[in-house]
Amino acid sequence: MQGDLQREPVIWRDGVTPVSPRFDDPYFSLAGGLAETRHVFLSGNGLPGRLRDGFHVAELGFGTGLNLLALALAWNGPGRLRFTSFEAFPIAATDMARAHEVFPETVSVSAELTQHWAEGRRRFLLGGLDVEIVIGDARLTLPAWSGQAGAWFLDGFSPARNPELWSDDLMTEVARHTAPGGTFATYTAAGRVRRALQAAGFQVERVEGFGRKRHMTRGTLAA
C-alpha cells in the first residue's frame, strides 16, 4: 500500500514493545506508553484543560501515533482541534497497529488512524481532530511550516541517540512556531535540551518524570 512504501523497520522487544533499530531506542516507555503520554505530553502541557475549538498541537516525532491517539481520546469538543506532527522515518501501518494492541482503550481511534496511514493519507480527520503528518527531516520541514502551535510534544528519540532532533537551531524553530503563551513538554531532562529551549525564549522547568525517569521538562514561551 502507498503508506508503507518507505516503511521504517521496527523490532519488537519481548514481542510487545516497538524499538527503532536505527536509533536503538523504544518508541514509548516500557513502563506503559499510554500512561507516559498522558503524564508527559498531556499533563505537561496542561491538557486537556487548555483545549478549545481551534487549539493547535504540534509534535516532533510521530512514531507509532500514540500521542495522537491519547489526544483524540482526551478531546470531547465542541469544535475541532488541529494536530501537526513532523516525522522523518514513518513506520508501516502494520507495525503501527501492532504497537497499539497493548492499549485496548485506543481500539476505535487506532483502527481509523491505521486505515488512513495504510492508504497513504497524511492529512485526515480523526475524531475531533484535523491531522497533518509532515514527512521529512524536521530541520528542513519545520522552518518551512507556516503554522503556530499552542502546545508542543517534543518526542524524538533520546537526545543521546537522535541529537539532530534536539539541536539549538531546531529548538529555536519550535519557539518561532509557538503561539504567545504556548507551551512544550518532553520526557527528557537533558541539560543541553533545557538550555537550548531557554535560549529560544521558553521559561523552562524540570518536573517529576514518568516511571523510572526521575525528571522531565516543560515550559512556557516567555512574553
mmCIF file of C-alpha atoms in Angstrom:
data_model
loop_
_atom_site.group_PDB
_atom_site.id
_atom_site.type_symbol
_atom_site.label_atom_id
_atom_site.label_comp_id
_atom_site.label_asym_id
_atom_site.label_seq_id
_atom_site.Cartn_x
_atom_site.Cartn_y
_atom_site.Cartn_z
ATOM 1 C CA MET A 1 0.000 0.000 0.000
ATOM 2 C CA GLN A 2 1.118 3.574 -0.622
ATOM 3 C CA GLY A 3 1.596 4.446 3.038
ATOM 4 C CA ASP A 4 4.035 1.586 3.548
ATOM 5 C CA LEU A 5 6.327 2.245 0.570
ATOM 6 C CA GLN A 6 9.047 3.890 2.687
ATOM 7 C CA ARG A 7 8.466 1.973 5.875
ATOM 8 C CA GLU A 8 10.980 2.281 8.685
ATOM 9 C CA PRO A 9 11.910 -1.116 10.135
ATOM 10 C CA VAL A 10 10.759 -1.938 13.663
ATOM 11 C CA ILE A 11 11.963 -4.657 16.004
ATOM 12 C CA TRP A 12 9.920 -5.926 18.944
ATOM 13 C CA ARG A 13 11.230 -6.229 22.487
ATOM 14 C CA ASP A 14 9.544 -9.072 24.375
ATOM 15 C CA GLY A 15 7.126 -9.254 21.458
ATOM 16 C CA VAL A 16 5.184 -6.138 22.511
ATOM 17 C CA THR A 17 7.407 -3.049 22.662
ATOM 18 C CA PRO A 18 8.411 -1.469 19.322
ATOM 19 C CA VAL A 19 12.061 -0.434 19.081
ATOM 20 C CA SER A 20 13.805 1.555 16.361
ATOM 21 C CA PRO A 21 16.905 -0.294 15.116
ATOM 22 C CA ARG A 22 18.110 2.984 13.571
ATOM 23 C CA PHE A 23 18.283 4.672 16.987
ATOM 24 C CA ASP A 24 18.307 1.601 19.257
ATOM 25 C CA ASP A 25 15.542 3.194 21.326
ATOM 26 C CA PRO A 26 11.930 2.166 22.094
ATOM 27 C CA TYR A 27 9.078 4.160 20.635
ATOM 28 C CA PHE A 28 7.426 4.512 24.041
ATOM 29 C CA SER A 29 8.056 3.730 27.700
ATOM 30 C CA LEU A 30 8.455 0.109 28.690
ATOM 31 C CA ALA A 31 6.559 1.066 31.857
ATOM 32 C CA GLY A 32 3.409 1.971 29.908
ATOM 33 C CA GLY A 33 3.309 4.089 26.768
ATOM 34 C CA LEU A 34 -0.204 5.491 27.059
ATOM 35 C CA ALA A 35 0.241 6.444 30.719
ATOM 36 C CA GLU A 36 3.562 8.071 29.792
ATOM 37 C CA THR A 37 1.912 10.116 27.052
ATOM 38 C CA ARG A 38 -0.756 11.341 29.427
ATOM 39 C CA HIS A 39 1.751 12.251 32.128
ATOM 40 C CA VAL A 40 4.397 13.839 29.927
ATOM 41 C CA PHE A 41 2.680 15.322 26.910
ATOM 42 C CA LEU A 42 -0.889 15.965 28.035
ATOM 43 C CA SER A 43 -0.427 16.940 31.679
ATOM 44 C CA GLY A 44 2.938 18.522 30.896
ATOM 45 C CA ASN A 45 1.147 20.957 28.580
ATOM 46 C CA GLY A 46 -1.826 21.499 30.901
ATOM 47 C CA LEU A 47 -4.065 19.362 28.691
ATOM 48 C CA PRO A 48 -6.879 18.629 28.298
ATOM 49 C CA GLY A 49 -7.732 21.701 30.414
ATOM 50 C CA ARG A 50 -6.452 24.197 27.819
ATOM 51 C CA LEU A 51 -8.103 22.545 24.833
ATOM 52 C CA ARG A 52 -10.694 24.541 22.930
ATOM 53 C CA ASP A 53 -12.044 24.796 19.407
ATOM 54 C CA GLY A 54 -9.184 25.599 17.029
ATOM 55 C CA PHE A 55 -6.396 24.796 19.506
ATOM 56 C CA HIS A 56 -3.275 23.595 17.673
ATOM 57 C CA VAL A 57 -0.954 20.888 18.986
ATOM 58 C CA ALA A 58 2.322 20.194 17.168
ATOM 59 C CA GLU A 59 4.808 17.384 17.640
ATOM 60 C CA LEU A 60 8.359 16.408 16.778
ATOM 61 C CA GLY A 61 8.425 12.645 16.263
ATOM 62 C CA PHE A 62 5.162 10.962 15.243
ATOM 63 C CA GLY A 63 6.440 7.402 15.761
ATOM 64 C CA THR A 64 3.569 4.994 16.380
ATOM 65 C CA GLY A 65 0.990 7.787 16.598
ATOM 66 C CA LEU A 66 0.261 7.001 20.245
ATOM 67 C CA ASN A 67 0.374 10.654 21.316
ATOM 68 C CA LEU A 68 -2.197 11.484 18.660
ATOM 69 C CA LEU A 69 -4.481 8.717 19.916
ATOM 70 C CA ALA A 70 -4.198 9.963 23.503
ATOM 71 C CA LEU A 71 -5.077 13.480 22.400
ATOM 72 C CA ALA A 72 -8.048 12.246 20.370
ATOM 73 C CA LEU A 73 -9.343 10.334 23.384
ATOM 74 C CA ALA A 74 -8.923 13.414 25.609
ATOM 75 C CA TRP A 75 -10.920 15.768 23.381
ATOM 76 C CA ASN A 76 -14.707 15.779 23.727
ATOM 77 C CA GLY A 77 -15.414 19.019 21.884
ATOM 78 C CA PRO A 78 -17.368 21.018 20.934
ATOM 79 C CA GLY A 79 -15.373 22.094 17.926
ATOM 80 C CA ARG A 80 -12.191 20.698 16.441
ATOM 81 C CA LEU A 81 -8.505 20.640 17.282
ATOM 82 C CA ARG A 82 -5.565 20.806 14.886
ATOM 83 C CA PHE A 83 -2.651 18.391 15.174
ATOM 84 C CA THR A 84 0.561 18.598 13.145
ATOM 85 C CA SER A 85 3.423 16.138 13.566
ATOM 86 C CA PHE A 86 6.854 16.061 11.933
ATOM 87 C CA GLU A 87 8.299 12.617 11.185
ATOM 88 C CA ALA A 88 11.402 11.688 9.182
ATOM 89 C CA PHE A 89 11.128 7.907 9.357
ATOM 90 C CA PRO A 90 7.497 6.720 9.116
ATOM 91 C CA ILE A 91 6.778 3.152 10.136
ATOM 92 C CA ALA A 92 4.425 0.733 8.396
ATOM 93 C CA ALA A 93 0.724 0.713 9.189
ATOM 94 C CA THR A 94 1.006 -2.935 10.248
ATOM 95 C CA ASP A 95 3.649 -2.062 12.847
ATOM 96 C CA MET A 96 1.611 0.913 13.996
ATOM 97 C CA ALA A 97 -1.449 -1.270 14.543
ATOM 98 C CA ARG A 98 0.593 -3.882 16.396
ATOM 99 C CA ALA A 99 2.058 -1.219 18.711
ATOM 100 C CA HIS A 100 -1.447 -0.084 19.683
ATOM 101 C CA GLU A 101 -2.704 -3.570 20.530
ATOM 102 C CA VAL A 102 -1.405 -3.351 24.114
ATOM 103 C CA PHE A 103 -3.643 -0.318 24.758
ATOM 104 C CA PRO A 104 -7.234 -1.626 24.459
ATOM 105 C CA GLU A 105 -8.874 1.755 25.024
ATOM 106 C CA THR A 106 -7.338 3.057 21.796
ATOM 107 C CA VAL A 107 -9.003 0.395 19.627
ATOM 108 C CA SER A 108 -11.568 2.602 17.898
ATOM 109 C CA VAL A 109 -9.272 5.520 17.074
ATOM 110 C CA SER A 110 -6.353 3.213 16.281
ATOM 111 C CA ALA A 111 -8.331 1.396 13.600
ATOM 112 C CA GLU A 112 -9.249 4.715 11.990
ATOM 113 C CA LEU A 113 -5.683 6.031 12.142
ATOM 114 C CA THR A 114 -4.060 2.913 10.743
ATOM 115 C CA GLN A 115 -6.529 2.757 7.874
ATOM 116 C CA HIS A 116 -5.645 6.328 6.862
ATOM 117 C CA TRP A 117 -1.950 5.519 7.261
ATOM 118 C CA ALA A 118 -2.096 2.321 5.193
ATOM 119 C CA GLU A 119 -3.888 4.181 2.392
ATOM 120 C CA GLY A 120 -1.137 6.800 2.279
ATOM 121 C CA ARG A 121 -3.082 9.722 3.724
ATOM 122 C CA ARG A 122 -1.032 12.222 5.679
ATOM 123 C CA ARG A 123 -3.873 14.715 6.062
ATOM 124 C CA PHE A 124 -7.077 13.319 7.530
ATOM 125 C CA LEU A 125 -9.763 13.666 10.169
ATOM 126 C CA LEU A 126 -9.517 11.599 13.340
ATOM 127 C CA GLY A 127 -12.432 12.002 15.719
ATOM 128 C CA GLY A 128 -12.496 15.696 16.591
ATOM 129 C CA LEU A 129 -9.030 16.409 15.174
ATOM 130 C CA ASP A 130 -7.777 17.761 11.862
ATOM 131 C CA VAL A 131 -4.483 15.914 11.426
ATOM 132 C CA GLU A 132 -1.442 16.572 9.248
ATOM 133 C CA ILE A 133 1.735 14.466 9.348
ATOM 134 C CA VAL A 134 4.662 16.214 7.667
ATOM 135 C CA ILE A 135 7.117 13.632 6.349
ATOM 136 C CA GLY A 136 10.779 14.608 6.121
ATOM 137 C CA ASP A 137 13.689 15.968 8.132
ATOM 138 C CA ALA A 138 12.257 18.457 10.637
ATOM 139 C CA ARG A 139 15.372 20.598 10.258
ATOM 140 C CA LEU A 140 14.048 21.364 6.774
ATOM 141 C CA THR A 141 10.282 20.962 7.108
ATOM 142 C CA LEU A 142 9.685 22.898 10.340
ATOM 143 C CA PRO A 143 11.341 26.139 9.165
ATOM 144 C CA ALA A 144 9.143 25.989 6.045
ATOM 145 C CA TRP A 145 5.947 25.441 8.073
ATOM 146 C CA SER A 146 3.582 28.408 8.367
ATOM 147 C CA GLY A 147 1.728 27.254 11.495
ATOM 148 C CA GLN A 148 1.932 28.133 15.170
ATOM 149 C CA ALA A 149 1.070 25.728 17.950
ATOM 150 C CA GLY A 150 -0.380 26.356 21.396
ATOM 151 C CA ALA A 151 1.333 23.208 22.702
ATOM 152 C CA TRP A 152 4.296 21.125 21.548
ATOM 153 C CA PHE A 153 5.010 17.448 22.159
ATOM 154 C CA LEU A 154 8.800 17.079 21.841
ATOM 155 C CA ASP A 155 9.038 13.331 21.385
ATOM 156 C CA GLY A 156 12.065 12.487 19.303
ATOM 157 C CA PHE A 157 14.250 9.557 20.268
ATOM 158 C CA SER A 158 16.739 10.096 23.100
ATOM 159 C CA PRO A 159 18.925 13.205 22.609
ATOM 160 C CA ALA A 160 21.979 10.983 23.005
ATOM 161 C CA ARG A 161 20.830 8.769 20.118
ATOM 162 C CA ASN A 162 18.965 11.288 17.935
ATOM 163 C CA PRO A 163 20.770 14.620 18.544
ATOM 164 C CA GLU A 164 19.572 16.137 15.259
ATOM 165 C CA LEU A 165 16.019 16.452 16.588
ATOM 166 C CA TRP A 166 17.186 18.364 19.697
ATOM 167 C CA SER A 167 19.613 20.856 18.173
ATOM 168 C CA ASP A 168 19.738 24.501 19.256
ATOM 169 C CA ASP A 169 18.554 25.589 15.805
ATOM 170 C CA LEU A 170 15.560 23.260 15.861
ATOM 171 C CA MET A 171 14.533 24.354 19.365
ATOM 172 C CA THR A 172 14.676 27.940 18.088
ATOM 173 C CA GLU A 173 12.314 26.920 15.278
ATOM 174 C CA VAL A 174 9.964 25.325 17.827
ATOM 175 C CA ALA A 175 9.814 28.647 19.687
ATOM 176 C CA ARG A 176 9.285 30.560 16.434
ATOM 177 C CA HIS A 177 6.300 28.314 15.692
ATOM 178 C CA THR A 178 4.740 28.631 19.136
ATOM 179 C CA ALA A 179 1.786 30.938 19.815
ATOM 180 C CA PRO A 180 2.179 33.602 22.531
ATOM 181 C CA GLY A 181 1.894 31.880 25.902
ATOM 182 C CA GLY A 182 2.261 28.486 24.240
ATOM 183 C CA THR A 183 3.910 25.541 25.931
ATOM 184 C CA PHE A 184 6.066 22.491 25.347
ATOM 185 C CA ALA A 185 6.609 19.242 27.227
ATOM 186 C CA THR A 186 9.138 16.450 26.789
ATOM 187 C CA TYR A 187 10.206 13.311 28.590
ATOM 188 C CA THR A 188 13.890 14.317 28.530
ATOM 189 C CA ALA A 189 15.607 16.344 31.237
ATOM 190 C CA ALA A 190 18.930 16.588 29.375
ATOM 191 C CA GLY A 191 20.693 19.787 30.355
ATOM 192 C CA ARG A 192 21.622 20.797 26.824
ATOM 193 C CA VAL A 193 17.989 20.463 25.708
ATOM 194 C CA ARG A 194 16.793 22.627 28.600
ATOM 195 C CA ARG A 195 19.436 25.235 27.817
ATOM 196 C CA ALA A 196 18.524 25.270 24.117
ATOM 197 C CA LEU A 197 14.852 25.811 24.930
ATOM 198 C CA GLN A 198 15.700 28.561 27.420
ATOM 199 C CA ALA A 199 17.879 30.278 24.839
ATOM 200 C CA ALA A 200 14.992 30.026 22.365
ATOM 201 C CA GLY A 201 12.760 32.022 24.729
ATOM 202 C CA PHE A 202 10.954 29.472 26.875
ATOM 203 C CA GLN A 203 10.656 29.635 30.639
ATOM 204 C CA VAL A 204 11.780 26.094 31.423
ATOM 205 C CA GLU A 205 11.261 23.896 34.470
ATOM 206 C CA ARG A 206 12.292 20.382 35.373
ATOM 207 C CA VAL A 207 9.472 18.387 36.978
ATOM 208 C CA GLU A 208 8.713 14.820 38.042
ATOM 209 C CA GLY A 209 9.097 12.324 35.238
ATOM 210 C CA PHE A 210 7.246 9.137 34.411
ATOM 211 C CA GLY A 211 8.123 5.635 35.566
ATOM 212 C CA ARG A 212 11.831 5.220 36.152
ATOM 213 C CA LYS A 213 12.618 8.672 34.783
ATOM 214 C CA ARG A 214 13.108 10.976 37.746
ATOM 215 C CA HIS A 215 12.593 14.158 35.761
ATOM 216 C CA MET A 216 11.053 15.585 32.590
ATOM 217 C CA THR A 217 10.953 19.102 31.176
ATOM 218 C CA ARG A 218 8.163 21.519 30.392
ATOM 219 C CA GLY A 219 7.984 25.218 29.659
ATOM 220 C CA THR A 220 6.058 28.252 28.500
ATOM 221 C CA LEU A 221 7.050 30.755 25.839
ATOM 222 C CA ALA A 222 8.083 33.951 27.588
ATOM 223 C CA ALA A 223 6.064 37.042 26.773
#
